[in-house]
Amino acid sequence: VQLVESGGDMVQAGGSLRLSCAASGFTLDDYGLGWFRQAPGKEREAVSCISHSDRALYYADSVKGRFTISSDNAKNTVYLQMNSLKPEDTAVYYCAAAESDLCSVYEYDYWGHGTQVTVSS
């Protein structure tokens, strides 16, 4: 299983970014998929997930209405569309996969190396 993130950048507050996560070694439908982030000095936290069993979507309260998770099975890629970005969204964003329905750092087994998102005020 390999996950490779891309799309991180520096943007101004109010801007948008789309993160991509190219997966290999497995089929997206066989795993739960998630985006997590870690800001300097803070613990890694869940941002958004697609659950393993029923493909339900989860969003952290802090990103609801602004971020959208999606997947493209043909491209074996997971996306995170981020709109109305805020300085507090600044973090390294990680893509992950697990055979789990829980959107929790502790449930996820496979991780990418992360992509940096910086939002300036």
Short mmCIF file of N, CA and C in Angstrom, two decimals:
data_model
loop_
_atom_site.label_atom_id
_atom_site.label_comp_id
_atom_site.label_asym_id
_atom_site.label_seq_id
_atom_site.Cartn_x
_atom_site.Cartn_y
_atom_site.Cartn_z
N VAL A 1 0.85 -1.19 0.00
CA VAL A 1 0.00 0.00 0.00
C VAL A 1 0.89 1.24 0.00
N GLN A 2 0.62 2.12 -0.94
CA GLN A 2 1.38 3.37 -1.01
C GLN A 2 0.42 4.52 -1.26
N LEU A 3 0.66 5.63 -0.56
CA LEU A 3 -0.16 6.82 -0.69
C LEU A 3 0.75 8.01 -0.90
N VAL A 4 0.49 8.79 -1.92
CA VAL A 4 1.33 9.94 -2.23
C VAL A 4 0.45 11.17 -2.40
N GLU A 5 0.64 12.14 -1.49
CA GLU A 5 -0.14 13.37 -1.53
C GLU A 5 0.52 14.42 -2.42
N SER A 6 -0.31 15.29 -2.95
CA SER A 6 0.18 16.44 -3.70
C SER A 6 -0.87 17.54 -3.63
N GLY A 7 -0.46 18.74 -4.06
CA GLY A 7 -1.41 19.85 -4.12
C GLY A 7 -1.25 20.89 -3.04
N GLY A 8 -0.41 20.62 -2.06
CA GLY A 8 -0.20 21.62 -1.01
C GLY A 8 0.47 22.86 -1.57
N ASP A 9 0.17 23.99 -0.95
CA ASP A 9 0.72 25.25 -1.45
C ASP A 9 0.51 26.32 -0.39
N MET A 10 0.97 27.51 -0.71
CA MET A 10 0.71 28.66 0.15
C MET A 10 -0.35 29.52 -0.53
N VAL A 11 -1.42 29.83 0.21
CA VAL A 11 -2.51 30.62 -0.35
C VAL A 11 -2.93 31.67 0.67
N GLN A 12 -3.65 32.67 0.20
CA GLN A 12 -4.19 33.68 1.10
C GLN A 12 -5.51 33.21 1.69
N ALA A 13 -5.84 33.76 2.83
CA ALA A 13 -7.12 33.44 3.47
C ALA A 13 -8.26 33.70 2.49
N GLY A 14 -9.21 32.78 2.49
CA GLY A 14 -10.33 32.88 1.56
C GLY A 14 -10.12 32.12 0.27
N GLY A 15 -8.91 31.68 0.04
CA GLY A 15 -8.58 30.95 -1.17
C GLY A 15 -8.96 29.48 -1.11
N SER A 16 -8.64 28.78 -2.19
CA SER A 16 -8.99 27.37 -2.32
C SER A 16 -7.78 26.55 -2.76
N LEU A 17 -7.80 25.29 -2.38
CA LEU A 17 -6.81 24.32 -2.83
C LEU A 17 -7.49 22.97 -2.98
N ARG A 18 -6.95 22.15 -3.87
CA ARG A 18 -7.41 20.77 -3.96
C ARG A 18 -6.21 19.86 -3.75
N LEU A 19 -6.28 19.07 -2.71
CA LEU A 19 -5.25 18.09 -2.45
C LEU A 19 -5.61 16.77 -3.13
N SER A 20 -4.60 16.08 -3.61
CA SER A 20 -4.79 14.78 -4.23
C SER A 20 -3.95 13.74 -3.50
N CYS A 21 -4.45 12.52 -3.51
CA CYS A 21 -3.73 11.42 -2.88
C CYS A 21 -3.79 10.23 -3.84
N ALA A 22 -2.68 9.95 -4.47
CA ALA A 22 -2.61 8.84 -5.41
C ALA A 22 -2.31 7.56 -4.64
N ALA A 23 -3.20 6.58 -4.79
CA ALA A 23 -3.06 5.32 -4.06
C ALA A 23 -2.58 4.22 -5.00
N SER A 24 -1.79 3.32 -4.47
CA SER A 24 -1.36 2.15 -5.23
C SER A 24 -1.24 0.97 -4.29
N GLY A 25 -1.40 -0.22 -4.86
CA GLY A 25 -1.29 -1.43 -4.05
C GLY A 25 -2.60 -1.90 -3.46
N PHE A 26 -3.66 -1.13 -3.69
CA PHE A 26 -4.97 -1.55 -3.20
C PHE A 26 -6.04 -0.79 -3.98
N THR A 27 -7.27 -1.27 -3.86
CA THR A 27 -8.41 -0.63 -4.49
C THR A 27 -9.11 0.25 -3.47
N LEU A 28 -9.45 1.46 -3.86
CA LEU A 28 -10.01 2.43 -2.91
C LEU A 28 -11.23 1.89 -2.18
N ASP A 29 -12.11 1.18 -2.88
CA ASP A 29 -13.34 0.69 -2.27
C ASP A 29 -13.08 -0.34 -1.17
N ASP A 30 -11.89 -0.89 -1.11
CA ASP A 30 -11.59 -1.92 -0.12
C ASP A 30 -11.15 -1.34 1.23
N TYR A 31 -11.01 -0.01 1.29
CA TYR A 31 -10.51 0.63 2.51
C TYR A 31 -11.30 1.88 2.85
N GLY A 32 -11.29 2.21 4.13
CA GLY A 32 -11.68 3.56 4.53
C GLY A 32 -10.56 4.50 4.15
N LEU A 33 -10.92 5.73 3.82
CA LEU A 33 -9.95 6.70 3.34
C LEU A 33 -10.09 7.98 4.15
N GLY A 34 -8.97 8.59 4.46
CA GLY A 34 -9.07 9.79 5.29
C GLY A 34 -8.01 10.82 5.00
N TRP A 35 -8.35 12.05 5.34
CA TRP A 35 -7.41 13.16 5.34
C TRP A 35 -7.25 13.62 6.79
N PHE A 36 -6.03 13.79 7.18
CA PHE A 36 -5.69 14.24 8.53
C PHE A 36 -4.71 15.40 8.40
N ARG A 37 -4.55 16.16 9.47
CA ARG A 37 -3.61 17.27 9.41
C ARG A 37 -2.90 17.44 10.75
N GLN A 38 -1.71 18.02 10.66
CA GLN A 38 -0.95 18.28 11.87
C GLN A 38 -0.29 19.64 11.76
N ALA A 39 -0.69 20.53 12.65
CA ALA A 39 -0.11 21.86 12.72
C ALA A 39 1.10 21.83 13.67
N PRO A 40 2.02 22.77 13.53
CA PRO A 40 3.19 22.80 14.40
C PRO A 40 2.80 22.84 15.88
N GLY A 41 3.37 21.95 16.65
CA GLY A 41 3.12 21.92 18.08
C GLY A 41 1.79 21.30 18.49
N LYS A 42 1.06 20.78 17.51
CA LYS A 42 -0.25 20.18 17.82
C LYS A 42 -0.27 18.72 17.40
N GLU A 43 -1.24 17.99 17.94
CA GLU A 43 -1.40 16.60 17.59
C GLU A 43 -2.06 16.47 16.22
N ARG A 44 -1.81 15.36 15.58
CA ARG A 44 -2.46 15.08 14.31
C ARG A 44 -3.95 14.89 14.55
N GLU A 45 -4.77 15.47 13.68
CA GLU A 45 -6.22 15.40 13.86
C GLU A 45 -6.91 15.00 12.56
N ALA A 46 -8.09 14.42 12.73
CA ALA A 46 -8.89 14.02 11.58
C ALA A 46 -9.54 15.24 10.94
N VAL A 47 -9.53 15.29 9.63
CA VAL A 47 -10.18 16.35 8.87
C VAL A 47 -11.45 15.81 8.20
N SER A 48 -11.30 14.72 7.46
CA SER A 48 -12.43 14.16 6.72
C SER A 48 -12.12 12.72 6.34
N CYS A 49 -13.16 11.89 6.35
CA CYS A 49 -12.96 10.47 6.02
C CYS A 49 -14.13 9.93 5.21
N ILE A 50 -13.84 8.86 4.49
CA ILE A 50 -14.85 8.02 3.84
C ILE A 50 -14.79 6.68 4.55
N SER A 51 -15.89 6.27 5.16
CA SER A 51 -15.85 5.07 5.98
C SER A 51 -15.68 3.82 5.13
N HIS A 52 -15.15 2.79 5.75
CA HIS A 52 -14.82 1.55 5.05
C HIS A 52 -16.07 0.82 4.57
N SER A 53 -17.05 0.65 5.47
CA SER A 53 -18.15 -0.26 5.17
C SER A 53 -19.23 0.35 4.27
N ASP A 54 -19.67 1.58 4.57
CA ASP A 54 -20.80 2.13 3.83
C ASP A 54 -20.46 3.42 3.08
N ARG A 55 -19.17 3.78 3.08
CA ARG A 55 -18.70 4.96 2.34
C ARG A 55 -19.35 6.26 2.85
N ALA A 56 -19.76 6.25 4.10
CA ALA A 56 -20.29 7.48 4.69
C ALA A 56 -19.17 8.49 4.83
N LEU A 57 -19.55 9.76 4.75
CA LEU A 57 -18.57 10.83 4.83
C LEU A 57 -18.58 11.46 6.22
N TYR A 58 -17.41 11.77 6.70
CA TYR A 58 -17.25 12.45 7.99
C TYR A 58 -16.42 13.71 7.77
N TYR A 59 -16.83 14.76 8.47
CA TYR A 59 -16.06 16.00 8.45
C TYR A 59 -15.88 16.52 9.87
N ALA A 60 -14.71 16.98 10.18
CA ALA A 60 -14.51 17.66 11.45
C ALA A 60 -15.34 18.94 11.46
N ASP A 61 -15.81 19.33 12.62
CA ASP A 61 -16.65 20.53 12.72
C ASP A 61 -15.95 21.76 12.15
N SER A 62 -14.66 21.82 12.32
CA SER A 62 -13.91 23.00 11.89
C SER A 62 -13.85 23.17 10.38
N VAL A 63 -14.18 22.12 9.62
CA VAL A 63 -14.09 22.22 8.16
C VAL A 63 -15.42 21.98 7.46
N LYS A 64 -16.46 21.67 8.21
CA LYS A 64 -17.77 21.41 7.60
C LYS A 64 -18.23 22.62 6.80
N GLY A 65 -18.72 22.34 5.60
CA GLY A 65 -19.21 23.41 4.74
C GLY A 65 -18.12 24.06 3.91
N ARG A 66 -16.85 23.74 4.22
CA ARG A 66 -15.74 24.35 3.48
C ARG A 66 -14.92 23.31 2.71
N PHE A 67 -14.78 22.12 3.28
CA PHE A 67 -13.98 21.06 2.67
C PHE A 67 -14.89 19.96 2.15
N THR A 68 -14.44 19.30 1.07
CA THR A 68 -15.18 18.18 0.50
C THR A 68 -14.20 17.06 0.15
N ILE A 69 -14.48 15.87 0.65
CA ILE A 69 -13.68 14.70 0.31
C ILE A 69 -14.37 13.94 -0.81
N SER A 70 -13.56 13.38 -1.71
CA SER A 70 -14.12 12.59 -2.80
C SER A 70 -13.07 11.60 -3.26
N SER A 71 -13.51 10.65 -4.06
CA SER A 71 -12.57 9.66 -4.59
C SER A 71 -12.93 9.33 -6.02
N ASP A 72 -11.93 8.99 -6.79
CA ASP A 72 -12.10 8.60 -8.19
C ASP A 72 -11.50 7.21 -8.33
N ASN A 73 -12.35 6.21 -8.42
CA ASN A 73 -11.87 4.84 -8.48
C ASN A 73 -11.06 4.57 -9.75
N ALA A 74 -11.45 5.20 -10.83
CA ALA A 74 -10.74 4.99 -12.10
C ALA A 74 -9.29 5.47 -12.01
N LYS A 75 -9.08 6.53 -11.25
CA LYS A 75 -7.74 7.07 -11.08
C LYS A 75 -7.08 6.59 -9.78
N ASN A 76 -7.85 5.86 -8.98
CA ASN A 76 -7.37 5.40 -7.67
C ASN A 76 -6.79 6.56 -6.86
N THR A 77 -7.55 7.63 -6.84
CA THR A 77 -7.10 8.87 -6.21
C THR A 77 -8.19 9.42 -5.29
N VAL A 78 -7.76 9.93 -4.16
CA VAL A 78 -8.64 10.58 -3.20
C VAL A 78 -8.34 12.08 -3.22
N TYR A 79 -9.37 12.87 -3.10
CA TYR A 79 -9.21 14.32 -3.17
C TYR A 79 -9.75 14.98 -1.91
N LEU A 80 -9.21 16.15 -1.62
CA LEU A 80 -9.78 17.01 -0.59
C LEU A 80 -9.85 18.42 -1.17
N GLN A 81 -11.06 18.84 -1.49
CA GLN A 81 -11.28 20.20 -1.97
C GLN A 81 -11.45 21.10 -0.77
N MET A 82 -10.62 22.12 -0.69
CA MET A 82 -10.64 23.02 0.46
C MET A 82 -10.95 24.43 -0.01
N ASN A 83 -12.07 24.95 0.43
CA ASN A 83 -12.51 26.31 0.07
C ASN A 83 -12.53 27.20 1.31
N SER A 84 -12.59 28.48 1.09
CA SER A 84 -12.66 29.46 2.18
C SER A 84 -11.61 29.18 3.24
N LEU A 85 -10.40 28.99 2.80
CA LEU A 85 -9.32 28.61 3.72
C LEU A 85 -9.03 29.71 4.73
N LYS A 86 -8.66 29.27 5.92
CA LYS A 86 -8.36 30.16 7.03
C LYS A 86 -6.92 29.93 7.50
N PRO A 87 -6.32 30.90 8.13
CA PRO A 87 -4.95 30.69 8.65
C PRO A 87 -4.85 29.48 9.57
N GLU A 88 -5.91 29.19 10.31
CA GLU A 88 -5.87 28.03 11.21
C GLU A 88 -5.93 26.70 10.47
N ASP A 89 -6.12 26.72 9.16
CA ASP A 89 -6.04 25.49 8.37
C ASP A 89 -4.59 25.15 8.02
N THR A 90 -3.66 26.01 8.34
CA THR A 90 -2.25 25.77 8.06
C THR A 90 -1.78 24.52 8.78
N ALA A 91 -1.23 23.58 8.03
CA ALA A 91 -0.78 22.30 8.59
C ALA A 91 -0.17 21.45 7.48
N VAL A 92 0.43 20.36 7.90
CA VAL A 92 0.78 19.30 6.95
C VAL A 92 -0.43 18.38 6.86
N TYR A 93 -0.86 18.12 5.65
CA TYR A 93 -2.04 17.29 5.43
C TYR A 93 -1.60 15.91 4.96
N TYR A 94 -2.16 14.90 5.60
CA TYR A 94 -1.81 13.51 5.33
C TYR A 94 -3.03 12.75 4.81
N CYS A 95 -2.77 11.90 3.86
CA CYS A 95 -3.77 10.96 3.36
C CYS A 95 -3.50 9.61 4.04
N ALA A 96 -4.58 8.88 4.35
CA ALA A 96 -4.41 7.60 5.03
C ALA A 96 -5.50 6.63 4.62
N ALA A 97 -5.23 5.35 4.89
CA ALA A 97 -6.19 4.30 4.56
C ALA A 97 -6.25 3.28 5.68
N ALA A 98 -7.42 2.70 5.86
CA ALA A 98 -7.60 1.69 6.91
C ALA A 98 -8.88 0.91 6.67
N GLU A 99 -8.91 -0.28 7.23
CA GLU A 99 -10.15 -1.07 7.19
C GLU A 99 -10.97 -0.71 8.43
N SER A 100 -11.45 0.53 8.45
CA SER A 100 -12.13 1.05 9.63
C SER A 100 -13.23 2.02 9.22
N ASP A 101 -14.24 2.10 10.05
CA ASP A 101 -15.31 3.08 9.86
C ASP A 101 -15.11 4.32 10.73
N LEU A 102 -14.11 4.30 11.57
CA LEU A 102 -13.88 5.41 12.49
C LEU A 102 -12.86 6.38 11.92
N CYS A 103 -13.19 7.65 11.94
CA CYS A 103 -12.28 8.67 11.43
C CYS A 103 -11.39 9.12 12.58
N SER A 104 -10.41 8.30 12.86
CA SER A 104 -9.52 8.54 13.98
C SER A 104 -8.09 8.21 13.58
N VAL A 105 -7.17 9.02 14.05
CA VAL A 105 -5.75 8.79 13.78
C VAL A 105 -5.35 7.39 14.20
N TYR A 106 -5.93 6.92 15.30
CA TYR A 106 -5.52 5.63 15.88
C TYR A 106 -6.05 4.44 15.11
N GLU A 107 -7.01 4.68 14.21
CA GLU A 107 -7.62 3.60 13.44
C GLU A 107 -6.93 3.38 12.10
N TYR A 108 -6.12 4.34 11.68
CA TYR A 108 -5.57 4.28 10.32
C TYR A 108 -4.17 3.67 10.31
N ASP A 109 -3.96 2.79 9.33
CA ASP A 109 -2.74 1.99 9.29
C ASP A 109 -1.71 2.46 8.26
N TYR A 110 -2.21 2.98 7.15
CA TYR A 110 -1.33 3.32 6.04
C TYR A 110 -1.37 4.83 5.83
N TRP A 111 -0.19 5.43 5.72
CA TRP A 111 -0.07 6.89 5.67
C TRP A 111 0.84 7.33 4.54
N GLY A 112 0.47 8.47 3.95
CA GLY A 112 1.39 9.14 3.04
C GLY A 112 2.36 9.99 3.83
N HIS A 113 3.24 10.69 3.09
CA HIS A 113 4.27 11.50 3.74
C HIS A 113 3.82 12.93 4.03
N GLY A 114 2.68 13.31 3.47
CA GLY A 114 2.13 14.63 3.78
C GLY A 114 2.45 15.69 2.75
N THR A 115 1.61 16.72 2.73
CA THR A 115 1.81 17.88 1.87
C THR A 115 1.48 19.13 2.67
N GLN A 116 2.31 20.16 2.54
CA GLN A 116 2.19 21.35 3.36
C GLN A 116 1.17 22.32 2.78
N VAL A 117 0.25 22.75 3.62
CA VAL A 117 -0.70 23.80 3.27
C VAL A 117 -0.46 24.98 4.21
N THR A 118 -0.22 26.14 3.64
CA THR A 118 0.00 27.35 4.43
C THR A 118 -0.98 28.41 3.98
N VAL A 119 -1.75 28.94 4.93
CA VAL A 119 -2.75 29.96 4.64
C VAL A 119 -2.34 31.25 5.34
N SER A 120 -2.10 32.28 4.55
CA SER A 120 -1.67 33.55 5.12
C SER A 120 -2.86 34.48 5.30
N SER A 121 -2.77 35.32 6.31
CA SER A 121 -3.88 36.24 6.60
C SER A 121 -3.74 37.55 5.84
#
